[in-house]
Amino acid sequence: MGLPEERGRSSSGSRGQEEAGAGGRARSWSPPPEVSRSAHVPSLQRYRELHRRSVEEPREFWGDIAKEFYWKTPCPGPFLQYNFDVTKGKIFIEWMKGATTNICYNVLDRNVYEKKIGDKVAFYWEGNEPGETTQITYHELLVQVCQFSNVLRKQGIQKGDRVAIYMPMIPELVVAMLACARLGALHSIVFAGFSAESLCERILDSGCSLLITTDAFYRGEKLVNLKELADEALEKCQEKGFPVRCCIVVKHLGRAELGMGDSPSQSPPIKRPCPDVQGKLKEKSKRVRPQIPWNQGVDLWWHELMQEAGDECEPEWYDAEDPLFILYTSGSTGKPKGVVHTAGGYMLYVATTFKYVFDFHAEDVFWCTADIGWITGHSYVTYGPLANGATSVLFEGIPTYPDVSRLWSIVDKYKVTKFYTAPTAIRLLMKYGDEPVTKHSRASLQVLGTVGEPINPEAWLWYHRVVGAQRCPIVDTFWQTETGGHMLTPLPGATPMKPGSATFPFFGVAPAILNESGEELEGEAEGYLVFKQPWPGIMRTVYGNHERFETTYFKKFPGYYVTGDGCRRDQDGYYWITGRIDDMLNVSGHLLSTAEVESALVEHEAVAEAAVVGHPHPVKGECLYCFVTLCDGHTFSPTLTEELKKQIREKIGPIATPDYIQNAPGLPKTRSGKIMRRVLRKIAQNDRDLGDTSTVADPSVISHLFSHRCLTTQ
């Protein structure tokens, strides 16, 4: 797959110096002139020309790229039709409507039978323990996907059905999502760190008829009884009048008991201990395996179903605009939004962004550390890499287990060339100094990437200097669940970089910065980040609620897609994301709704009212600071604080656990009763420069909250 009119240059690599200025305004970083660009990445001048063409002639630009994929039937009508203006009618986006394809066929069958890379490793799987490993080739993955597609068909799953997937980072998760895609069923993957209630809410909203889960798994030292959580969620669904008829369970912790052969083509993959960790694994095996609850008539073992399934399955051919998956993201109302992506445009966009942003070559080993439960895992663990025939690392564990060198030992073990992780992970590992990194070679690394939140210049510089040994360009990518793939990003070896800047728009992306009146600002500017026209990977709707889709993303500024993020553009045209400008928080790269957390707090019998704001955090970037007003007869105490944190973990999941909860006998409100969150953010940060407080109904509340605020680390 090549860019239109751009077919190749020499190989990549880069060195450079950098210097961070105040407030993240860093001097640009660029490779020295003797370092050539990659075979894929165009020169900066050529990139600007191609970008201009992609924006001005999107049909021709993306039409050329679409020729690199298989279409059962070609597009019979207009390649692109859309409306971004709510004042002119319903919002809609249609790329290649009427063309038929199958994304699973494109990322597996074509790689095996047409491109002849069936024996190439698709995934190296690295388990929670360093000795738990396996690998799976493209041919083996295709066989397993066909088998599980037949399993799903036998359970009555058809095109358009919704299937919930609640699993850790194991190969069966990839198999399950691709099997859904093969049948034209929509997968709705729920991060295995979410609570039973969160899972139930998502099953109910999307009307999933089947759930796929795992017995249990370890995350570091912590045992997660996933099947128990799944059962609790299904019980809640039953209570709400929506029984899920089938739950397929992977025997993950009990793999050794299955007596499977040592072939990764057999499911599930087998634990292959390395000699130097035999003793450690023996010790770990003494851990008590949980008793797995079993519901006759509902629960079925994955391995038993797979043994009976045939290994050929004709794919379902579906329209490019048919939905591929639903992925839930937090909404400012408190109710998660089911973001819907469609097959054709999403396939084009993730394949293209993966190839050019990471400068992909056939011999690369790519590692995105994100969980598949998030959009980053969908796009850059599964679909993007597989569409390019890449070899990837699939990692079940965490960066600090069994020690803080785990990531770099994996990089060396698999000779990872392209590495993509979150600023939260970088800041966490920075705390332990350089030695855990530098004791490993990391000589294979060529390109580093960051995702999920803006990266502060200090972390960027450490990442470049220590992890990349000052020779790896960093692609700092800005995008969202809703965008499907990268929107603002450098291109390695071509774009001069500034630490902390998302840099330039990707092909087909037309950003603008608006003021409060909706006027486009030119040159250096700061305001609302919006996009002026669609790209192939944009979401098409909110599942079951198109009105919410229009209101959330298009109503504030008709004619534009509104990201919800603030942005600054500097004198060189570089974009700097300044943070959320709605009632959302970005905690460790995970978007959380303040309304959702507040709702969980007030469900406790002791809480009459709650308000949640963000607070700076040295590792997470942002954490939750909660103000709670208690009902009469209840006393604020450490016990109550722990109860409230527990309630949030149960209602939402551990990622939403607040760092601070403050007793607030009263909250600063306007005379009309609206909570002044701007003032609460100032109190949380102990910033007494409050600005205009003339509209506060009771100013004494503010001084009381300041004098009783929590002791914070920043």
XYZ file of C-alpha atoms in Angstrom:
714
model
C 0.000 0.000 0.000
C 1.556 3.293 -1.055
C 0.527 6.903 -0.982
C -0.892 8.239 -4.223
C 2.046 9.351 -6.413
C 4.511 8.489 -3.604
C 6.270 5.163 -4.017
C 9.452 4.958 -2.037
C 12.614 6.344 -0.525
C 15.552 4.979 1.451
C 15.587 3.547 4.979
C 14.993 5.408 8.255
C 16.748 6.385 11.425
C 17.497 9.639 13.238
C 19.562 11.408 15.837
C 19.097 14.803 17.327
C 19.342 17.309 20.122
C 16.433 18.992 21.853
C 15.804 21.676 24.387
C 12.593 22.276 26.307
C 11.465 25.800 26.925
C 9.091 27.155 29.536
C 5.533 25.892 29.489
C 6.290 23.131 27.017
C 7.304 25.539 24.248
C 10.271 23.525 23.083
C 12.616 24.121 20.199
C 11.983 21.790 17.315
C 13.822 18.497 17.007
C 14.802 17.238 13.576
C 17.089 14.572 12.166
C 20.473 15.666 10.828
C 20.714 16.023 7.029
C 22.800 12.861 6.582
C 19.925 10.694 7.891
C 17.584 9.728 5.064
C 13.851 9.259 5.328
C 12.148 5.888 5.235
C 10.790 4.054 2.243
C 7.280 5.227 3.149
C 7.565 8.637 4.740
C 7.638 11.507 2.233
C 9.763 14.607 2.638
C 8.180 17.431 4.634
C 7.564 19.447 1.473
C 6.073 16.443 -0.307
C 4.001 15.638 2.772
C 2.496 19.132 2.736
C 1.636 18.740 -0.957
C 0.033 15.340 -0.391
C -1.859 16.591 2.645
C -3.249 19.508 0.679
C -4.391 17.108 -2.040
C -5.946 14.726 0.517
C -8.041 17.566 1.939
C -8.977 19.196 -1.368
C -9.580 15.959 -3.290
C -10.509 13.346 -0.653
C -12.379 11.137 -3.125
C -9.377 10.799 -5.420
C -6.822 10.494 -2.602
C -8.621 7.805 -0.594
C -9.933 6.187 -3.765
C -6.345 5.414 -4.779
C -5.631 3.890 -1.349
C -8.862 1.858 -1.478
C -7.497 0.062 -4.551
C -4.997 -1.690 -2.267
C -7.837 -3.609 -0.546
C -10.243 -6.289 -1.692
C -13.820 -5.282 -2.516
C -16.316 -7.976 -3.412
C -18.277 -5.348 -5.341
C -17.031 -1.839 -6.208
C -18.586 1.399 -5.030
C -21.585 1.990 -7.328
C -22.160 5.660 -6.557
C -20.475 8.663 -4.918
C -17.248 7.758 -3.057
C -18.001 10.290 -0.278
C -21.185 12.012 0.861
C -21.666 13.858 4.142
C -23.284 16.666 6.096
C -21.545 18.283 9.086
C -24.061 21.122 9.521
C -27.007 20.441 11.862
C -28.818 23.484 10.455
C -28.974 21.769 7.056
C -30.422 18.450 8.163
C -29.342 15.135 9.622
C -25.627 14.620 10.234
C -24.305 11.735 8.151
C -21.010 10.456 6.725
C -20.792 7.838 3.969
C -17.542 6.569 2.459
C -17.839 4.075 -0.441
C -21.481 3.287 0.351
C -22.611 0.316 -1.716
C -19.161 -1.258 -2.021
C -18.951 -4.609 -0.238
C -15.981 -6.072 1.602
C -14.975 -7.934 4.759
C -12.249 -6.550 7.015
C -11.347 -9.986 8.416
C -10.830 -11.287 4.862
C -8.581 -8.303 4.108
C -6.389 -8.669 7.217
C -6.132 -12.502 7.263
C -7.153 -14.391 4.097
C -5.351 -12.018 1.733
C -2.200 -12.092 3.850
C -2.202 -15.892 3.838
C -3.304 -16.736 0.293
C -2.487 -13.672 -1.792
C 0.545 -12.139 -0.056
C 1.880 -15.563 0.978
C 2.845 -14.624 4.547
C 0.912 -17.403 6.280
C 4.050 -18.590 8.091
C 4.872 -15.111 9.370
C 4.271 -14.495 13.093
C 1.211 -12.290 13.594
C 1.576 -12.066 17.391
C 4.150 -12.909 19.996
C 2.110 -13.330 23.171
C 3.850 -12.377 26.417
C 1.890 -13.354 29.516
C 1.769 -11.773 32.939
C 4.705 -13.953 34.013
C 7.925 -13.599 31.984
C 7.944 -17.335 31.213
C 4.418 -17.459 29.801
C 4.853 -17.076 26.057
C 3.552 -18.331 22.740
C 3.328 -17.141 19.171
C 0.738 -17.436 16.439
C 1.286 -17.148 12.677
C -1.099 -15.575 10.183
C -2.203 -19.002 8.966
C -2.759 -20.279 12.505
C -4.699 -17.121 13.364
C -6.879 -17.544 10.262
C -7.635 -21.161 11.220
C -8.630 -20.195 14.772
C -10.767 -17.294 13.547
C -12.585 -19.563 11.084
C -13.134 -22.138 13.836
C -14.528 -19.573 16.242
C -16.654 -18.005 13.501
C -18.245 -21.435 13.066
C -18.720 -21.636 16.844
C -20.547 -18.298 16.825
C -22.673 -19.309 13.839
C -23.675 -22.501 15.641
C -24.765 -20.319 18.581
C -27.022 -18.374 16.218
C -24.861 -15.260 15.735
C -25.618 -13.529 12.430
C -24.752 -10.330 10.586
C -25.830 -7.305 12.633
C -25.936 -9.130 15.993
C -23.965 -7.654 18.903
C -21.433 -9.708 20.874
C -19.911 -8.530 24.169
C -16.254 -9.429 24.827
C -14.827 -9.098 28.364
C -11.305 -10.528 28.342
C -7.685 -9.837 29.290
C -4.920 -9.454 26.699
C -4.757 -13.011 25.417
C -4.777 -14.297 21.806
C -8.389 -15.456 22.110
C -9.430 -11.821 22.422
C -8.062 -11.110 18.936
C -9.620 -14.337 17.617
C -13.026 -13.393 19.063
C -13.116 -9.874 17.615
C -11.973 -11.031 14.158
C -14.536 -13.857 14.176
C -17.258 -11.283 14.819
C -15.911 -9.169 11.956
C -15.886 -12.229 9.692
C -19.591 -12.806 10.329
C -20.602 -9.144 10.168
C -21.558 -9.197 13.862
C -20.633 -6.115 15.902
C -18.152 -6.717 18.705
C -18.517 -4.603 21.813
C -15.305 -5.054 23.805
C -15.410 -4.045 27.451
C -12.074 -3.398 29.197
C -11.436 -6.190 31.729
C -10.759 -3.558 34.405
C -14.354 -2.329 34.336
C -16.841 -3.409 36.986
C -19.749 -5.827 36.606
C -22.154 -2.890 36.589
C -20.248 -1.196 33.756
C -20.329 -4.444 31.771
C -24.050 -4.847 32.397
C -24.747 -1.273 31.288
C -22.910 -1.836 27.998
C -24.584 -5.196 27.316
C -28.005 -3.649 27.886
C -27.343 -0.546 25.793
C -26.137 -2.494 22.750
C -28.457 -5.485 23.218
C -25.692 -8.112 23.127
C -27.017 -11.649 22.754
C -23.762 -13.411 23.691
C -20.835 -12.778 26.055
C -17.265 -14.055 25.680
C -15.082 -13.980 28.799
C -12.288 -15.760 30.689
C -12.121 -17.785 33.901
C -9.655 -15.413 35.605
C -6.290 -13.731 35.111
C -3.450 -12.153 37.025
C -2.555 -8.510 36.581
C 0.827 -8.341 38.265
C 0.291 -9.923 41.691
C -3.446 -9.260 41.647
C -5.904 -12.033 40.814
C -8.961 -10.859 38.854
C -11.916 -13.289 39.037
C -13.308 -12.222 35.687
C -15.912 -14.990 35.432
C -17.413 -13.931 38.781
C -17.689 -10.347 37.536
C -19.226 -11.564 34.266
C -21.768 -13.663 36.184
C -22.669 -10.679 38.337
C -23.185 -8.580 35.198
C -25.389 -11.240 33.588
C -27.428 -11.512 36.773
C -28.014 -7.754 36.677
C -29.048 -8.049 33.012
C -31.510 -10.788 33.955
C -32.961 -8.618 36.734
C -33.494 -5.822 34.195
C -35.378 -8.103 31.845
C -32.582 -8.848 29.393
C -31.269 -12.410 29.806
C -28.087 -13.168 27.831
C -28.548 -16.696 26.506
C -24.915 -17.767 26.114
C -21.553 -17.101 27.796
C -18.414 -18.623 26.225
C -15.530 -18.976 28.700
C -11.807 -19.289 27.905
C -9.945 -21.483 30.389
C -6.982 -19.139 30.768
C -5.562 -19.823 34.251
C -6.282 -23.514 33.856
C -4.555 -23.973 30.470
C -2.035 -26.555 31.704
C -4.896 -28.786 32.899
C -6.298 -29.066 29.372
C -3.481 -31.310 28.144
C -3.296 -29.499 24.820
C -0.384 -30.097 22.465
C 2.464 -27.645 22.064
C 1.192 -26.162 18.823
C 0.023 -22.561 18.953
C -2.528 -23.417 16.273
C -4.401 -25.300 18.952
C -6.478 -23.140 21.245
C -5.706 -21.957 23.836
C -1.968 -21.182 23.485
C 0.357 -23.112 25.729
C 2.611 -21.855 28.471
C 6.219 -22.280 27.319
C 8.538 -21.619 30.258
C 12.052 -20.390 29.586
C 14.710 -22.392 31.502
C 15.861 -19.493 33.674
C 12.384 -18.872 35.067
C 11.340 -22.452 35.814
C 11.792 -21.975 39.561
C 9.853 -18.746 39.573
C 6.981 -20.283 37.621
C 6.891 -23.257 39.965
C 6.519 -20.864 42.869
C 3.786 -18.936 41.061
C 1.923 -22.164 40.301
C 1.297 -22.518 44.040
C -1.171 -19.650 43.767
C -4.662 -20.847 44.487
C -6.688 -21.025 41.302
C -10.189 -19.717 41.891
C -13.169 -22.018 41.767
C -14.976 -21.094 38.574
C -18.745 -20.725 39.000
C -20.707 -22.472 36.266
C -24.205 -21.793 34.980
C -25.619 -24.834 33.208
C -27.478 -23.962 30.061
C -25.669 -20.638 29.680
C -21.924 -21.236 30.096
C -19.852 -23.066 27.493
C -16.091 -23.775 27.456
C -14.222 -22.167 24.553
C -11.829 -25.127 24.113
C -14.639 -27.681 23.924
C -16.507 -25.686 21.285
C -13.321 -25.172 19.235
C -12.523 -28.893 19.180
C -15.824 -29.547 17.418
C -15.576 -26.618 14.947
C -14.534 -26.798 11.302
C -11.557 -24.717 10.177
C -13.123 -23.177 7.058
C -15.678 -20.379 7.165
C -16.859 -18.281 4.249
C -16.824 -14.581 5.250
C -19.984 -12.495 5.235
C -19.725 -9.740 2.626
C -21.124 -6.473 3.892
C -21.464 -2.850 2.873
C -18.543 -0.523 3.554
C -20.940 1.542 5.673
C -22.206 -1.398 7.727
C -21.152 -1.136 11.392
C -18.013 -3.044 12.412
C -17.950 -2.499 16.174
C -19.290 -0.523 19.109
C -16.867 0.857 21.693
C -18.094 2.762 24.724
C -16.514 5.976 25.873
C -17.509 8.206 28.772
C -20.039 10.922 28.099
C -20.508 14.262 29.836
C -24.052 13.252 30.844
C -22.675 10.328 32.864
C -24.074 7.648 30.533
C -21.358 6.088 28.333
C -21.686 6.589 24.590
C -21.570 3.626 22.214
C -19.278 4.903 19.467
C -20.030 3.122 16.174
C -17.339 2.587 13.528
C -18.052 1.153 10.092
C -16.005 -1.386 8.171
C -14.773 0.262 4.985
C -13.585 3.692 6.057
C -12.161 2.438 9.361
C -10.158 -0.234 7.514
C -8.637 2.334 5.139
C -7.807 4.776 7.901
C -6.193 2.467 10.474
C -4.158 0.694 7.787
C -2.877 3.994 6.386
C -2.149 5.692 9.705
C -0.327 2.594 10.978
C 1.855 2.373 7.888
C 2.955 5.992 7.715
C 2.905 7.179 11.325
C 5.020 4.211 12.461
C 7.017 4.014 9.207
C 6.149 0.320 8.931
C 8.417 -2.139 7.125
C 7.808 -5.855 6.613
C 10.629 -6.871 8.972
C 9.396 -4.693 11.869
C 8.251 -6.014 15.234
C 5.611 -3.586 16.483
C 4.484 -3.235 20.081
C 1.535 -1.151 21.209
C 1.158 -1.574 24.987
C -2.502 -0.493 25.046
C -5.259 -2.863 26.102
C -7.574 -3.940 23.276
C -10.445 -2.789 25.516
C -9.607 0.767 24.380
C -9.668 2.222 20.851
C -5.852 2.261 20.725
C -5.881 -1.516 21.061
C -8.585 -1.911 18.411
C -6.731 0.230 15.886
C -3.049 -0.380 16.653
C -2.933 -3.826 18.254
C -5.419 -5.595 15.996
C -6.726 -4.016 12.812
C -3.963 -1.592 11.740
C -0.996 -3.963 12.170
C -2.809 -6.980 10.676
C -3.937 -4.934 7.654
C -0.239 -4.315 6.936
C 0.902 -7.888 7.581
C 2.865 -6.805 10.662
C 4.290 -8.871 13.496
C 3.173 -7.501 16.870
C 3.689 -8.144 20.572
C 0.547 -8.860 22.612
C 1.283 -8.194 26.293
C -0.929 -9.333 29.160
C 1.065 -7.860 32.057
C 1.916 -4.451 33.512
C 5.081 -2.297 33.172
C 6.251 -2.811 36.780
C 5.846 -6.581 37.171
C 7.845 -8.563 38.112
C 10.171 -5.544 38.072
C 10.339 -2.078 36.529
C 12.522 -3.324 33.649
C 9.766 -5.527 32.209
C 9.030 -3.413 29.123
C 12.664 -3.129 28.089
C 13.357 -6.817 28.618
C 10.439 -7.546 26.252
C 11.794 -5.052 23.716
C 15.105 -6.942 23.698
C 13.473 -10.377 23.762
C 11.449 -9.806 20.595
C 13.740 -7.182 18.980
C 10.911 -4.627 18.955
C 11.495 -1.889 16.360
C 8.435 0.349 16.848
C 7.144 0.990 20.392
C 3.884 2.811 21.250
C 2.828 3.572 24.838
C 1.119 6.138 27.073
C 2.659 9.186 28.805
C 1.348 7.766 32.105
C 3.579 4.703 31.695
C 6.556 6.897 30.769
C 6.090 9.145 33.821
C 5.675 6.089 36.053
C 8.937 4.518 34.852
C 10.805 7.831 35.001
C 10.449 7.700 38.795
C 12.777 4.687 38.928
C 15.615 6.430 37.103
C 17.634 5.498 34.030
C 19.297 2.262 35.189
C 16.281 -0.100 34.773
C 16.152 1.060 31.139
C 19.827 1.322 30.254
C 20.704 -2.135 31.590
C 18.854 -3.448 28.518
C 20.144 -2.940 24.985
C 17.041 -1.539 23.198
C 19.254 -1.430 20.079
C 16.374 -2.661 17.909
C 14.189 0.403 18.582
C 13.719 2.766 15.633
C 10.528 4.745 16.330
C 8.826 5.595 19.642
C 5.228 6.745 20.022
C 2.898 8.171 22.665
C -0.887 8.035 22.897
C -3.839 8.797 25.145
C -3.033 12.232 26.547
C -0.678 15.156 25.959
C 2.876 14.354 27.036
C 4.742 16.888 29.157
C 8.131 17.996 27.742
C 10.075 16.497 30.694
C 8.658 13.026 30.008
C 9.157 13.458 26.237
C 12.818 14.352 26.743
C 13.429 11.392 29.086
C 11.700 9.058 26.636
C 13.890 10.346 23.807
C 17.153 10.569 25.744
C 16.967 7.390 27.834
C 14.581 4.954 26.116
C 15.446 5.970 22.567
C 19.123 6.758 23.290
C 18.697 10.029 21.331
C 18.358 8.152 18.034
C 14.608 7.428 17.768
C 12.043 9.942 16.509
C 8.919 10.198 18.703
C 5.447 10.278 17.181
C 3.232 12.078 19.707
C -0.247 11.207 18.419
C -3.510 13.014 19.115
C -6.758 11.195 18.347
C -9.916 9.891 20.021
C -12.192 6.862 20.265
C -14.465 8.794 17.944
C -11.826 9.471 15.263
C -10.784 5.837 14.816
C -7.134 6.690 14.167
C -4.428 9.349 14.370
C -5.473 12.940 13.645
C -2.487 15.115 14.608
C 0.961 13.528 14.559
C 4.542 13.908 13.366
C 5.824 11.591 10.640
C 9.101 9.972 11.745
C 12.172 11.240 9.972
C 10.220 13.925 8.099
C 8.590 16.254 10.611
C 10.762 18.428 12.890
C 9.402 17.714 16.355
C 8.705 19.786 19.453
C 8.407 17.920 22.772
C 4.730 17.890 23.772
C 3.285 18.941 20.420
C 0.959 16.732 18.383
C 2.484 18.532 15.390
C 0.577 18.364 12.089
C -2.686 16.887 10.728
C -2.619 13.457 9.075
C -3.794 12.927 5.497
C -7.401 13.926 4.986
C -7.579 15.806 8.297
C -8.547 19.495 8.182
C -8.253 21.051 11.675
C -9.323 24.506 12.746
C -9.240 26.493 15.981
C -12.425 28.380 16.848
C -13.175 31.063 19.398
C -16.275 31.014 21.600
C -18.278 32.637 18.785
C -17.388 29.887 16.346
C -15.050 32.013 14.251
C -11.956 30.366 12.749
C -8.720 31.807 14.113
C -5.697 32.152 11.862
C -1.980 31.968 12.685
C -1.006 31.700 16.353
C -4.226 31.007 18.227
C -5.833 29.186 21.131
C -9.393 27.916 21.392
C -11.625 24.960 20.491
C -10.096 22.233 18.321
C -12.481 21.188 15.551
C -12.277 19.409 12.198
C -13.857 20.817 9.072
C -14.545 17.705 7.004
C -14.747 13.926 7.449
C -11.888 11.428 7.194
C -12.591 7.720 6.524
C -12.156 6.610 10.166
C -14.661 9.005 11.772
C -17.442 7.468 13.884
C -20.852 7.387 12.215
C -23.226 7.597 15.173
C -23.808 6.858 18.850
C -25.405 3.425 19.006
C -29.164 3.751 19.346
C -29.032 7.519 19.831
C -28.174 9.537 16.730
C -29.551 12.682 18.351
C -26.883 12.418 21.061
C -24.253 12.035 18.319
C -25.390 15.255 16.686
C -25.695 17.170 19.972
C -22.321 16.070 21.357
C -20.151 16.580 18.286
C -21.893 18.962 15.872
C -24.411 21.229 17.633
C -22.049 23.689 19.351
C -20.414 24.763 16.092
C -22.546 23.803 13.045
C -20.393 22.699 10.124
C -17.608 21.287 12.295
C -16.800 18.099 14.221
C -16.106 19.328 17.788
C -13.426 17.339 19.663
C -14.149 18.707 23.156
C -10.461 19.592 23.485
C -8.774 22.950 23.733
C -5.805 23.575 21.476
C -3.039 26.097 20.800
C -1.361 26.592 17.432
C 2.086 28.162 17.528
C 3.870 30.413 15.025
C 5.197 27.391 13.124
C 1.750 25.854 12.724
C 2.278 23.135 15.354
C -0.730 22.038 17.419
C -0.588 21.741 21.229
C -3.530 20.060 22.999
C -4.351 22.023 26.163
C -6.934 19.645 27.693
C -10.658 18.998 27.888
C -13.028 21.931 27.772
C -16.126 19.976 28.799
C -17.026 18.046 31.958
C -14.583 15.264 31.189
C -11.311 14.209 32.829
C -8.316 12.499 31.219
C -6.921 10.156 33.884
C -3.964 8.043 32.722
C -5.214 8.453 29.170
C -8.712 7.222 30.085
C -11.564 9.646 29.526
C -13.871 9.816 32.550
C -17.119 11.697 32.948
C -17.425 13.853 36.069
C -21.191 13.242 35.954
C -20.690 9.458 35.994
C -18.442 9.636 39.075
C -20.792 12.086 40.809
C -23.716 9.759 40.140
C -21.816 6.855 41.739
C -21.031 8.980 44.811
C -24.593 10.168 45.458
C -25.868 6.592 45.318
C -24.271 6.147 48.750
C -26.844 6.735 51.468
C -24.571 9.227 53.266
C -24.059 11.566 50.280
C -26.556 14.279 49.453
C -24.562 16.017 46.719
C -21.200 15.601 44.981
C -18.975 17.525 42.599
C -15.892 16.125 40.885
C -13.017 18.054 39.306
C -9.583 17.233 37.964
C -6.331 17.761 39.845
C -2.781 17.546 38.427
C -1.020 14.257 39.145
C 2.693 13.540 38.580
C 2.075 10.121 36.970
C -1.575 9.993 35.836
C -1.490 13.513 34.423
C -4.834 14.193 36.069
C -6.633 12.573 39.001
C -10.063 12.914 40.604
C -10.697 15.366 43.433
C -14.211 14.916 44.854
C -16.282 17.233 47.029
C -19.134 15.535 48.912
C -21.964 17.074 50.910
C -23.374 14.636 53.459
C -26.961 13.991 54.445
C -28.059 14.976 57.939
C -27.043 12.448 60.555
C -23.906 11.243 58.746
C -20.321 12.037 59.749
C -17.343 12.359 57.433
C -14.622 9.843 58.343
C -11.807 7.740 56.843
C -14.194 4.788 56.885
C -16.735 6.694 54.802
C -13.993 7.785 52.382
C -13.006 4.153 51.788
C -16.661 3.182 51.355
C -17.084 5.876 48.703
C -13.941 4.777 46.848
C -15.156 1.177 46.970
C -18.526 2.225 45.611
C -16.906 3.965 42.638
C -14.715 0.936 41.934
C -17.808 -1.281 41.935
C -19.953 1.080 39.862
C -17.356 2.109 37.267
C -14.033 0.330 37.816
C -10.641 0.831 39.510
C -9.532 3.423 36.929
C -12.120 5.885 38.339
C -10.970 5.616 41.980
C -10.558 9.172 43.370
C -7.253 10.263 44.867
C -8.954 12.865 47.071
C -12.392 13.136 48.698
C -13.139 16.320 50.669
C -16.002 16.967 53.046
C -18.005 19.911 51.696
C -20.837 21.088 53.952
C -21.684 23.446 51.101
C -20.659 23.910 47.454
C -20.042 27.220 45.671
C -23.129 27.861 43.565
C -24.619 30.668 41.554
C -27.891 32.150 42.704
C -29.638 29.945 40.160
C -28.134 26.868 41.868
C -25.435 25.941 39.338
C -22.243 24.497 40.885
C -19.212 26.630 39.997
C -16.696 23.944 38.996
C -14.192 26.589 37.967
C -13.981 27.646 41.610
C -13.788 24.038 42.822
C -10.825 23.386 40.500
C -9.059 26.384 42.064
C -9.778 25.091 45.583
C -8.521 21.612 44.717
C -5.230 23.122 43.493
C -5.014 25.628 46.382
C -5.033 28.482 43.893
C -6.595 31.550 45.488
C -6.667 33.566 42.287
C -10.381 32.923 41.780
C -11.234 35.664 39.322
C -14.777 37.002 39.402
C -16.821 35.423 42.228
C -19.592 38.007 42.297
C -22.167 35.434 41.204
C -21.487 33.085 44.133
C -24.590 32.895 46.316
C -22.663 32.260 49.573
C -18.976 33.360 49.463
C -18.325 31.928 52.963
C -18.528 28.427 51.430
C -15.335 29.104 49.476
C -13.229 30.082 52.483
C -14.481 27.032 54.399
C -13.524 24.691 51.540
C -10.062 26.254 51.262
C -9.424 25.783 54.984
C -10.497 22.112 54.906
C -9.038 21.013 51.557
C -7.179 17.709 51.241
C -3.404 17.671 51.471
C -2.356 17.089 47.854
C 0.962 16.167 46.271
C 0.903 18.990 43.713
